[in-house]
Amino acid sequence: MQQPIIAPLYNTRQKEALLLGWKDNKEVNETIYRDYLASNWEKALYPAMGAAAPFKKFWNSALHDGVVFLNEKPEAAATAFSADAFASAPKMKSSNDFAVLLQGNNTVGDGRFASNGWLQELPNPISKIVWDNYAAISVQSAADLGLNTNDTVDITIGSKKQTFPVYINPGMADKTIEISLGYGRTAAGAIGTGVGVNANVLIAKNPGLTERFYNNASVSAAGGKYELATTQEHYPIDSDPLLKEIQFRRGIIRQGTVDEYKKNPKFIKEAGHKMDLQPINTPPVYDREGFTGYKWGMAIDLNKCTGCGACVTACNVENNIPIVGKDQVIANREMMWMRIDRYYYGTPDSPSVNFQPMLCQHCDYAPCENVCPVAATTHSEDGLNGMAYNRCVGTRYCSNNCPYKVRRFNYFDYRDRVGDGIQYAEPLNLMANPEVTVRSRGVMEKCTFCVQRIMKERQDAIQEGRGVIGANVKTACQEACPAYAIEFGNINDKESTIAKYREHDLGYSVLEEIKVMPNVTYMAKLRNIYEPLNIGEKKDHGKDEKKTEEHK
Amino acid sequence: MSLDATYTREIPLVEGRTSFKEIDDVIAKPTETKPSIKWFIAIGISSTALLIGAVCLGLTFWYGVGLWGNNQPVGWAFDIINFVFWIGIGHAGTLISAILFLFRQKWRTGIARFAEGMTIFAVMTAGIFPAIHTGRPWLDGYLVPYPNQHGLWVNFTSPLLWDVFAVSTYFTVSFVFWYIGLIPDFATLRDRTTSGIKKAIYTALSLGWRGSNRHWQHYERVYLILAGLSTPLVLSVHTIVSFDFAVSVIPGWHTTIFPPYFVAGAIFSGFGMVSTVLIIVRKVFDMEHIITINTLDKMNKILLATGTMVGYAYAMEFFIAWYSGNPIEQFTFINRAFGPYSWAYWIMFSCNVFFPQLFWFKKIRRNIPITFVLVLLVNVGMWFERYVIIVTSLTRDYLPSSWGMYFPTMYDFGILLGSFGLFFTLVLLFAKTMPVVAMSEVKAVTEGAQPKHKHE
């Protein structure tokens, strides 16, 4: 069951109400369909439920939950796994053929959301590509065909043929190509028209298999070039020893195995001290006063994060973040306040991935603040790193000096620039959150920890004559996370969940060595595998061996 | 040219026994004659470049700095590179006129005026960039600490604000210094000219100079005081410009060697540009006996010294990166020399460190064509030094996820071209309207101008 989320914008009528009106020759208004539905539920469903509550209450709770459970049966016992389920899987037609998998896209679906710019610009969790679909191919197969990312490739299935840009995706199975559907639409408005390549044309009758999977595709280089836009540089897996697994050496990603954690719960914190980079225990240049009242902080559990990007979209919507278009993403100017960093490790054939949501860390000693010549970015008493847009001249010095590079600059008036100003036009202008300033050209912006929601809680607290309660504030990203990986609140309240997260053995902050004192705590990832990962400890192996020898 | 000078006798600073009138005639000639066709061609080229820059800038104002290649993570690129480059160029003039004056280096007289003029124009050119690089240039006034009803104040912890004060102080002092030096020469021009308009202008500019003993006494005193005031500025301005980087936390920027390294580089690039222009000017205006090959030889020695200092700084950066034991710092420097921008690094290294080493050879120091090529390379190398520092450090800093390449656009190149256009247009106008060599000072160092003692 669904509730309307918005009042009708224009003088329009509900389709169901129209049908009812015609059928019963009644006056059409906003309530007739709801009344019809409710009375049907009251007659047909309510008695069957045998609920103790009166119908009104039952109806309201059903509306709230969106679902009712009728005649629930106990879970069926698990059945044995039948290995011969694989037996009839068709083999590849010939050894030269490729398997092609056509999939609904994780953002635009089958194309129905193609006119939604926020979804077009939401990076693919793995490839980080926006505004396009592509033929994802394994490292080995690409080498065999002499292909590189951004080359084009002809894919022929039977009599159907289409040309796609290539993206080399580590971890893909060899001789397999995966393509997203939902692109190449010809009539999807100012945003969606002409984005990507239409993969539907490859679909044909496919006896014995689904229409989404073909085992007889022939693939050949088309010789062209096509630039894909990604929000993260292209080095998927580096063989260069200088770059290889740099995320571990720099302590950006910390992880271990469950066994390691069981043996020594503090192993992450201790491993931190074994890494190449040591925190320097020098006193800060200037004292940061206070933070005596409430102070805001965030914790992100990397064990729960799947990298889906729901938080990014929620942040975009909450904070009126404009889309910038493919050309500006290529120019490295995407505006999203939050990004999900993807780090690979392992081999190109079987890589593992770590995701890390990255946003303004609201550092206690924020390096962006002291370099702003006009004091447009300053610290608040409750630990927020704020931006005064009106004061910002746009020197971009703060962004240069941000070690996390989470600041975003309005190089153009993006709302006006993309899709003929669609973001300013009716009805999309109604989409803007009235609680958040819409930024102009030439202004720096970044995550505010949803300061508008914090202010709301402060107003409520003043009105109710109580103190501010950290747990009452939920940031947009936190609300949207399906895995509850994000926790937010008052870190000075030692009883709060966020304070417990911050003091957890697995907690660490990114780049803590440079002593900017970030206020986002990451929970190190634990992997349920048996081999110890030994990341960041390479240098100390020699020493440890020597020690054990000495003991002997 | 007397290469047979013995060590008991100083090489004359002005060749031949030129009379005071001859000096006046040679130096004042460009201001008194109609511009030649060459001059018109030159100013045609430079003002075209200026116009291209102005158009690119106008479009930037209209559409936004997004027309440039700057991005996330490279917030600064050509804008600040050009700023630091031109400020560096502006360092030779004050060094020549102030520090060399205090050290009684008389060979400076032939080139001081021109170098000072170039300082003024270079600082003017440089000053444009901080003003235009902002996202909202119409709000640049916010960088000035003025009392206002909003109760807003500037942030004195920001090196960018220090820049505002450092550069404006430097410009003011350099300008006053330059103007004071010009007063006796303006008086000479006033006395020589026959045109009524010129007479009026030069009369106003010479502030009633009559060349009396009293005037000279005051003049020498003021000149000395201003030289003393400007001397620390030669060192402070680029020190403060280097703080823009040194005060940050970014690997490759956060370096304590920057202040001396930047000052040496600034003097190096300044001398490079002064040599480049003087080699042309002395030829075009027939001043080869006033701006002598000995002067160029001495300038080349300074280029060699400062170039080697810059080379030392490059080496020391690498050493400290290794010695610090900080792998992120080490990565930054290895990435500079061997990463995606290694081409820029090696252009910088060869132009600034390798080629100037040729100045160890006297024959090369005194060879005008080779010197000209080498000083041009110094200009190129010093521009690339700023490119390397700013762009390569920003493209790959702490988090590999935020790394990104930088690609300049045609607007970046247009504005760079425009900055050269502005500079050379100002230089050409200067050469046509003011004495490019200090007449009064040159007269003091000609053979026979000094008091004679008993002849040995």
GROMACS .gro file of N, CA, C and O in nm, chain B residues 123-222:
model
  400
  675VAL      N    1   5.502   4.309  -1.183
  675VAL     CA    2   5.415   4.302  -1.066
  675VAL      C    3   5.273   4.342  -1.103
  675VAL      O    4   5.176   4.283  -1.054
  676MET      N    5   5.260   4.439  -1.195
  676MET     CA    6   5.125   4.473  -1.242
  676MET      C    7   5.060   4.353  -1.309
  676MET      O    8   4.942   4.322  -1.286
  677THR      N    9   5.137   4.285  -1.395
  677THR     CA   10   5.083   4.167  -1.463
  677THR      C   11   5.049   4.059  -1.361
  677THR      O   12   4.941   3.998  -1.368
  678ALA      N   13   5.141   4.038  -1.266
  678ALA     CA   14   5.117   3.935  -1.165
  678ALA      C   15   4.993   3.968  -1.083
  678ALA      O   16   4.912   3.880  -1.053
  679GLY      N   17   4.979   4.096  -1.050
  679GLY     CA   18   4.869   4.136  -0.962
  679GLY      C   19   4.732   4.106  -1.020
  679GLY      O   20   4.635   4.093  -0.946
  680ILE      N   21   4.725   4.096  -1.151
  680ILE     CA   22   4.596   4.065  -1.213
  680ILE      C   23   4.547   3.926  -1.174
  680ILE      O   24   4.429   3.906  -1.150
  681PHE      N   25   4.642   3.832  -1.162
  681PHE     CA   26   4.599   3.692  -1.149
  681PHE      C   27   4.526   3.659  -1.020
  681PHE      O   28   4.422   3.594  -1.025
  682PRO      N   29   4.577   3.704  -0.903
  682PRO     CA   30   4.497   3.674  -0.783
  682PRO      C   31   4.359   3.736  -0.792
  682PRO      O   32   4.262   3.683  -0.737
  683ALA      N   33   4.349   3.849  -0.862
  683ALA     CA   34   4.218   3.914  -0.872
  683ALA      C   35   4.124   3.839  -0.964
  683ALA      O   36   4.004   3.831  -0.938
  684ILE      N   37   4.177   3.782  -1.072
  684ILE     CA   38   4.086   3.716  -1.167
  684ILE      C   39   4.067   3.568  -1.139
  684ILE      O   40   3.978   3.506  -1.195
  685HIS      N   41   4.152   3.509  -1.055
  685HIS     CA   42   4.142   3.365  -1.039
  685HIS      C   43   4.025   3.325  -0.950
  685HIS      O   44   3.986   3.209  -0.946
  686THR      N   45   3.967   3.422  -0.878
  686THR     CA   46   3.859   3.387  -0.786
  686THR      C   47   3.732   3.352  -0.863
  686THR      O   48   3.713   3.396  -0.976
  687GLY      N   49   3.649   3.277  -0.798
  687GLY     CA   50   3.523   3.239  -0.861
  687GLY      C   51   3.430   3.357  -0.881
  687GLY      O   52   3.351   3.361  -0.974
  688ARG      N   53   3.438   3.453  -0.788
  688ARG     CA   54   3.351   3.570  -0.797
  688ARG      C   55   3.438   3.695  -0.789
  688ARG      O   56   3.445   3.759  -0.683
  689PRO      N   57   3.504   3.730  -0.899
  689PRO     CA   58   3.602   3.840  -0.893
  689PRO      C   59   3.542   3.973  -0.851
  689PRO      O   60   3.613   4.059  -0.802
  690TRP      N   61   3.409   3.988  -0.870
  690TRP     CA   62   3.348   4.115  -0.830
  690TRP      C   63   3.344   4.131  -0.679
  690TRP      O   64   3.310   4.237  -0.629
  691LEU      N   65   3.379   4.026  -0.605
  691LEU     CA   66   3.382   4.036  -0.460
  691LEU      C   67   3.525   4.040  -0.404
  691LEU      O   68   3.545   4.020  -0.285
  692ASP      N   69   3.624   4.063  -0.492
  692ASP     CA   70   3.763   4.064  -0.445
  692ASP      C   71   3.787   4.163  -0.332
  692ASP      O   72   3.880   4.146  -0.253
  693GLY      N   73   3.704   4.266  -0.326
  693GLY     CA   74   3.719   4.365  -0.219
  693GLY      C   75   3.710   4.305  -0.080
  693GLY      O   76   3.761   4.363   0.016
  694TYR      N   77   3.651   4.184  -0.072
  694TYR     CA   78   3.642   4.118   0.059
  694TYR      C   79   3.781   4.088   0.116
  694TYR      O   80   3.794   4.065   0.235
  695LEU      N   81   3.882   4.084   0.029
  695LEU     CA   82   4.016   4.053   0.078
  695LEU      C   83   4.083   4.173   0.145
  695LEU      O   84   4.190   4.161   0.201
  696VAL      N   85   4.017   4.288   0.136
  696VAL     CA   86   4.074   4.408   0.196
  696VAL      C   87   4.011   4.427   0.334
  696VAL      O   88   3.889   4.423   0.348
  697PRO      N   89   4.092   4.446   0.438
  697PRO     CA   90   4.033   4.465   0.571
  697PRO      C   91   3.978   4.607   0.585
  697PRO      O   92   4.052   4.698   0.621
  698TYR      N   93   3.855   4.623   0.553
  698TYR     CA   94   3.792   4.756   0.569
  698TYR      C   95   3.676   4.741   0.666
  698TYR      O   96   3.610   4.637   0.670
  699PRO      N   97   3.653   4.843   0.748
  699PRO     CA   98   3.543   4.833   0.844
  699PRO      C   99   3.410   4.833   0.768
  699PRO      O  100   3.395   4.908   0.673
  700ASN      N  101   3.321   4.745   0.805
  700ASN     CA  102   3.194   4.738   0.733
  700ASN      C  103   3.081   4.705   0.829
  700ASN      O  104   3.103   4.655   0.939
  701GLN      N  105   2.962   4.735   0.784
  701GLN     CA  106   2.848   4.719   0.874
  701GLN      C  107   2.815   4.573   0.903
  701GLN      O  108   2.739   4.544   0.993
  702HIS      N  109   2.870   4.480   0.823
  702HIS     CA  110   2.847   4.338   0.853
  702HIS      C  111   2.933   4.290   0.970
  702HIS      O  112   2.916   4.179   1.017
  703GLY      N  113   3.029   4.373   1.008
  703GLY     CA  114   3.122   4.329   1.111
  703GLY      C  115   3.214   4.219   1.064
  703GLY      O  116   3.267   4.141   1.143
  704LEU      N  117   3.235   4.210   0.932
  704LEU     CA  118   3.321   4.104   0.879
  704LEU      C  119   3.465   4.151   0.872
  704LEU      O  120   3.493   4.267   0.843
  705TRP      N  121   3.553   4.059   0.895
  705TRP     CA  122   3.695   4.092   0.894
  705TRP      C  123   3.768   3.985   0.815
  705TRP      O  124   3.716   3.875   0.798
  706VAL      N  125   3.883   4.016   0.767
  706VAL     CA  126   3.959   3.917   0.690
  706VAL      C  127   4.026   3.819   0.785
  706VAL      O  128   4.032   3.842   0.905
  707ASN      N  129   4.077   3.711   0.727
  707ASN     CA  130   4.138   3.606   0.808
  707ASN      C  131   4.290   3.620   0.802
  707ASN      O  132   4.352   3.583   0.702
  708PHE      N  133   4.348   3.671   0.908
  708PHE     CA  134   4.491   3.700   0.903
  708PHE      C  135   4.578   3.575   0.911
  708PHE      O  136   4.699   3.585   0.905
  709THR      N  137   4.518   3.458   0.926
  709THR     CA  138   4.602   3.337   0.924
  709THR      C  139   4.621   3.284   0.782
  709THR      O  140   4.693   3.187   0.763
  710SER      N  141   4.556   3.346   0.684
  710SER     CA  142   4.564   3.293   0.548
  710SER      C  143   4.681   3.354   0.471
  710SER      O  144   4.690   3.476   0.458
  711PRO      N  145   4.770   3.271   0.418
  711PRO     CA  146   4.882   3.324   0.339
  711PRO      C  147   4.835   3.404   0.218
  711PRO      O  148   4.907   3.491   0.171
  712LEU      N  149   4.716   3.373   0.170
  712LEU     CA  150   4.666   3.447   0.054
  712LEU      C  151   4.645   3.594   0.091
  712LEU      O  152   4.664   3.683   0.008
  713LEU      N  153   4.609   3.617   0.215
  713LEU     CA  154   4.591   3.755   0.260
  713LEU      C  155   4.727   3.822   0.276
  713LEU      O  156   4.744   3.939   0.243
  714TRP      N  157   4.825   3.745   0.325
  714TRP     CA  158   4.960   3.801   0.336
  714TRP      C  159   5.009   3.844   0.197
  714TRP      O  160   5.075   3.946   0.183
  715ASP      N  161   4.973   3.764   0.097
  715ASP     CA  162   5.008   3.798  -0.040
  715ASP      C  163   4.958   3.936  -0.078
  715ASP      O  164   5.029   4.014  -0.141
  716VAL      N  165   4.833   3.961  -0.040
  716VAL     CA  166   4.773   4.090  -0.076
  716VAL      C  167   4.859   4.203  -0.024
  716VAL      O  168   4.892   4.298  -0.096
  717PHE      N  169   4.901   4.190   0.103
  717PHE     CA  170   4.983   4.297   0.161
  717PHE      C  171   5.123   4.296   0.103
  717PHE      O  172   5.180   4.402   0.073
  718ALA      N  173   5.182   4.178   0.089
  718ALA     CA  174   5.320   4.169   0.041
  718ALA      C  175   5.332   4.229  -0.098
  718ALA      O  176   5.420   4.311  -0.125
  719VAL      N  177   5.239   4.190  -0.187
  719VAL     CA  178   5.251   4.233  -0.325
  719VAL      C  179   5.219   4.381  -0.338
  719VAL      O  180   5.287   4.455  -0.409
  720SER      N  181   5.117   4.427  -0.265
  720SER     CA  182   5.084   4.570  -0.279
  720SER      C  183   5.194   4.657  -0.219
  720SER      O  184   5.227   4.763  -0.273
  721THR      N  185   5.255   4.613  -0.108
  721THR     CA  186   5.367   4.688  -0.052
  721THR      C  187   5.483   4.692  -0.150
  721THR      O  188   5.543   4.797  -0.175
  722TYR      N  189   5.511   4.576  -0.206
  722TYR     CA  190   5.623   4.566  -0.299
  722TYR      C  191   5.601   4.656  -0.419
  722TYR      O  192   5.691   4.728  -0.462
  723PHE      N  193   5.479   4.656  -0.468
  723PHE     CA  194   5.450   4.738  -0.585
  723PHE      C  195   5.466   4.886  -0.550
  723PHE      O  196   5.530   4.963  -0.623
  724THR      N  197   5.413   4.926  -0.435
  724THR     CA  198   5.419   5.067  -0.398
  724THR      C  199   5.564   5.112  -0.383
  724THR      O  200   5.605   5.214  -0.439
  725VAL      N  201   5.641   5.036  -0.306
  725VAL     CA  202   5.780   5.077  -0.281
  725VAL      C  203   5.860   5.076  -0.412
  725VAL      O  204   5.935   5.171  -0.441
  726SER      N  205   5.843   4.971  -0.492
  726SER     CA  206   5.917   4.964  -0.618
  726SER      C  207   5.880   5.081  -0.707
  726SER      O  208   5.966   5.141  -0.772
  727PHE      N  209   5.753   5.115  -0.707
  727PHE     CA  210   5.708   5.223  -0.794
  727PHE      C  211   5.767   5.356  -0.750
  727PHE      O  212   5.817   5.434  -0.831
  728VAL      N  213   5.765   5.381  -0.620
  728VAL     CA  214   5.819   5.507  -0.568
  728VAL      C  215   5.968   5.514  -0.597
  728VAL      O  216   6.021   5.616  -0.643
  729PHE      N  217   6.035   5.403  -0.575
  729PHE     CA  218   6.179   5.396  -0.598
  729PHE      C  219   6.212   5.427  -0.744
  729PHE      O  220   6.301   5.505  -0.776
  730TRP      N  221   6.136   5.367  -0.830
  730TRP     CA  222   6.155   5.384  -0.974
  730TRP      C  223   6.130   5.530  -1.013
  730TRP      O  224   6.208   5.592  -1.084
  731TYR      N  225   6.024   5.584  -0.957
  731TYR     CA  226   5.987   5.721  -0.992
  731TYR      C  227   6.091   5.820  -0.941
  731TYR      O  228   6.131   5.912  -1.012
  732ILE      N  229   6.138   5.802  -0.817
  732ILE     CA  230   6.239   5.892  -0.761
  732ILE      C  231   6.363   5.891  -0.851
  732ILE      O  232   6.419   5.995  -0.885
  733GLY      N  233   6.403   5.771  -0.893
  733GLY     CA  234   6.519   5.760  -0.981
  733GLY      C  235   6.498   5.831  -1.114
  733GLY      O  236   6.593   5.879  -1.176
  734LEU      N  237   6.373   5.839  -1.156
  734LEU     CA  238   6.343   5.898  -1.287
  734LEU      C  239   6.344   6.052  -1.285
  734LEU      O  240   6.355   6.115  -1.390
  735ILE      N  241   6.332   6.112  -1.166
  735ILE     CA  242   6.311   6.257  -1.161
  735ILE      C  243   6.422   6.337  -1.233
  735ILE      O  244   6.391   6.420  -1.318
  736PRO      N  245   6.551   6.307  -1.203
  736PRO     CA  246   6.654   6.387  -1.274
  736PRO      C  247   6.647   6.367  -1.425
  736PRO      O  248   6.671   6.461  -1.501
  737ASP      N  249   6.614   6.246  -1.468
  737ASP     CA  250   6.607   6.218  -1.611
  737ASP      C  251   6.486   6.286  -1.675
  737ASP      O  252   6.493   6.334  -1.788
  738PHE      N  253   6.376   6.290  -1.603
  738PHE     CA  254   6.260   6.363  -1.655
  738PHE      C  255   6.297   6.509  -1.676
  738PHE      O  256   6.256   6.572  -1.774
  739ALA      N  257   6.376   6.563  -1.582
  739ALA     CA  258   6.418   6.703  -1.595
  739ALA      C  259   6.503   6.721  -1.720
  739ALA      O  260   6.488   6.819  -1.795
  740THR      N  261   6.591   6.625  -1.746
  740THR     CA  262   6.674   6.633  -1.867
  740THR      C  263   6.586   6.633  -1.991
  740THR      O  264   6.605   6.714  -2.082
  741LEU      N  265   6.487   6.543  -1.992
  741LEU     CA  266   6.397   6.536  -2.108
  741LEU      C  267   6.318   6.665  -2.123
  741LEU      O  268   6.296   6.715  -2.233
  742ARG      N  269   6.277   6.719  -2.008
  742ARG     CA  270   6.202   6.845  -2.009
  742ARG      C  271   6.285   6.955  -2.075
  742ARG      O  272   6.235   7.032  -2.157
  743ASP      N  273   6.414   6.955  -2.039
  743ASP     CA  274   6.499   7.061  -2.092
  743ASP      C  275   6.529   7.042  -2.239
  743ASP      O  276   6.555   7.137  -2.311
  744ARG      N  277   6.526   6.917  -2.284
  744ARG     CA  278   6.563   6.890  -2.423
  744ARG      C  279   6.446   6.906  -2.520
  744ARG      O  280   6.465   6.943  -2.635
  745THR      N  281   6.326   6.876  -2.474
  745THR     CA  282   6.215   6.864  -2.568
  745THR      C  283   6.170   7.000  -2.622
  745THR      O  284   6.188   7.103  -2.557
  746THR      N  285   6.117   6.995  -2.741
  746THR     CA  286   6.068   7.119  -2.802
  746THR      C  287   5.915   7.115  -2.813
  746THR      O  288   5.853   7.217  -2.842
  747SER      N  289   5.859   6.997  -2.790
  747SER     CA  290   5.714   6.985  -2.804
  747SER      C  291   5.645   7.039  -2.679
  747SER      O  292   5.686   7.011  -2.566
  748GLY      N  293   5.541   7.116  -2.699
  748GLY     CA  294   5.473   7.179  -2.586
  748GLY      C  295   5.407   7.080  -2.493
  748GLY      O  296   5.419   7.091  -2.371
  749ILE      N  297   5.342   6.980  -2.552
  749ILE     CA  298   5.272   6.882  -2.468
  749ILE      C  299   5.372   6.802  -2.385
  749ILE      O  300   5.356   6.786  -2.265
  750LYS      N  301   5.478   6.756  -2.454
  750LYS     CA  302   5.579   6.679  -2.382
  750LYS      C  303   5.639   6.761  -2.271
  750LYS      O  304   5.663   6.713  -2.161
  751LYS      N  305   5.663   6.888  -2.302
  751LYS     CA  306   5.724   6.977  -2.203
  751LYS      C  307   5.635   6.982  -2.079
  751LYS      O  308   5.685   6.970  -1.966
  752ALA      N  309   5.506   6.998  -2.101
  752ALA     CA  310   5.414   7.008  -1.988
  752ALA      C  311   5.418   6.881  -1.904
  752ALA      O  312   5.425   6.885  -1.782
  753ILE      N  313   5.414   6.765  -1.975
  753ILE     CA  314   5.413   6.636  -1.901
  753ILE      C  315   5.543   6.618  -1.824
  753ILE      O  316   5.542   6.590  -1.704
  754TYR      N  317   5.656   6.637  -1.893
  754TYR     CA  318   5.785   6.615  -1.826
  754TYR      C  319   5.808   6.717  -1.716
  754TYR      O  320   5.870   6.686  -1.614
  755THR      N  321   5.754   6.839  -1.733
  755THR     CA  322   5.766   6.940  -1.628
  755THR      C  323   5.694   6.892  -1.501
  755THR      O  324   5.749   6.897  -1.391
  756ALA      N  325   5.573   6.842  -1.524
  756ALA     CA  326   5.497   6.795  -1.408
  756ALA      C  327   5.569   6.677  -1.342
  756ALA      O  328   5.580   6.670  -1.219
  757LEU      N  329   5.620   6.585  -1.425
  757LEU     CA  330   5.680   6.464  -1.369
  757LEU      C  331   5.814   6.494  -1.300
  757LEU      O  332   5.851   6.421  -1.208
  758SER      N  333   5.885   6.597  -1.344
  758SER     CA  334   6.018   6.621  -1.284
  758SER      C  335   6.010   6.702  -1.157
  758SER      O  336   6.114   6.731  -1.095
  759LEU      N  337   5.891   6.739  -1.116
  759LEU     CA  338   5.868   6.802  -0.985
  759LEU      C  339   5.960   6.921  -0.960
  759LEU      O  340   6.013   6.939  -0.850
  760GLY      N  341   5.984   6.999  -1.062
  760GLY     CA  342   6.064   7.120  -1.043
  760GLY      C  343   6.212   7.096  -1.019
  760GLY      O  344   6.280   7.173  -0.952
  761TRP      N  345   6.261   6.988  -1.072
  761TRP     CA  346   6.404   6.954  -1.054
  761TRP      C  347   6.491   7.053  -1.130
  761TRP      O  348   6.473   7.078  -1.249
  762ARG      N  349   6.588   7.112  -1.057
  762ARG     CA  350   6.678   7.206  -1.122
  762ARG      C  351   6.821   7.155  -1.121
  762ARG      O  352   6.911   7.219  -1.173
  763GLY      N  353   6.844   7.042  -1.056
  763GLY     CA  354   6.979   6.988  -1.052
  763GLY      C  355   7.071   7.065  -0.960
  763GLY      O  356   7.192   7.063  -0.977
  764SER      N  357   7.014   7.135  -0.866
  764SER     CA  358   7.099   7.209  -0.774
  764SER      C  359   7.166   7.111  -0.678
  764SER      O  360   7.124   6.997  -0.664
  765ASN      N  361   7.268   7.160  -0.614
  765ASN     CA  362   7.340   7.079  -0.518
  765ASN      C  363   7.249   7.024  -0.411
  765ASN      O  364   7.254   6.907  -0.373
  766ARG      N  365   7.160   7.109  -0.364
  766ARG     CA  366   7.066   7.074  -0.259
  766ARG      C  367   6.974   6.960  -0.308
  766ARG      O  368   6.946   6.864  -0.237
  767HIS      N  369   6.928   6.975  -0.433
  767HIS     CA  370   6.843   6.872  -0.491
  767HIS      C  371   6.915   6.738  -0.494
  767HIS      O  372   6.861   6.635  -0.453
  768TRP      N  373   7.038   6.744  -0.541
  768TRP     CA  374   7.114   6.619  -0.551
  768TRP      C  375   7.135   6.556  -0.415
  768TRP      O  376   7.128   6.435  -0.400
  769GLN      N  377   7.160   6.642  -0.317
  769GLN     CA  378   7.185   6.590  -0.182
  769GLN      C  379   7.062   6.516  -0.129
  769GLN      O  380   7.070   6.404  -0.080
  770HIS      N  381   6.947   6.583  -0.143
  770HIS     CA  382   6.823   6.519  -0.098
  770HIS      C  383   6.795   6.392  -0.178
  770HIS      O  384   6.756   6.290  -0.122
  771TYR      N  385   6.817   6.402  -0.306
  771TYR     CA  386   6.790   6.289  -0.395
  771TYR      C  387   6.872   6.167  -0.354
  771TYR      O  388   6.819   6.057  -0.337
  772GLU      N  389   7.002   6.187  -0.335
  772GLU     CA  390   7.090   6.075  -0.298
  772GLU      C  391   7.045   6.013  -0.166
  772GLU      O  392   7.045   5.890  -0.150
  773ARG      N  393   7.003   6.099  -0.073
  773ARG     CA  394   6.962   6.051   0.058
  773ARG      C  395   6.835   5.966   0.045
  773ARG      O  396   6.828   5.854   0.096
  774VAL      N  397   6.737   6.019  -0.026
  774VAL     CA  398   6.611   5.946  -0.044
  774VAL      C  399   6.636   5.815  -0.116
  774VAL      O  400   6.582   5.710  -0.080
   0.00000   0.00000   0.00000
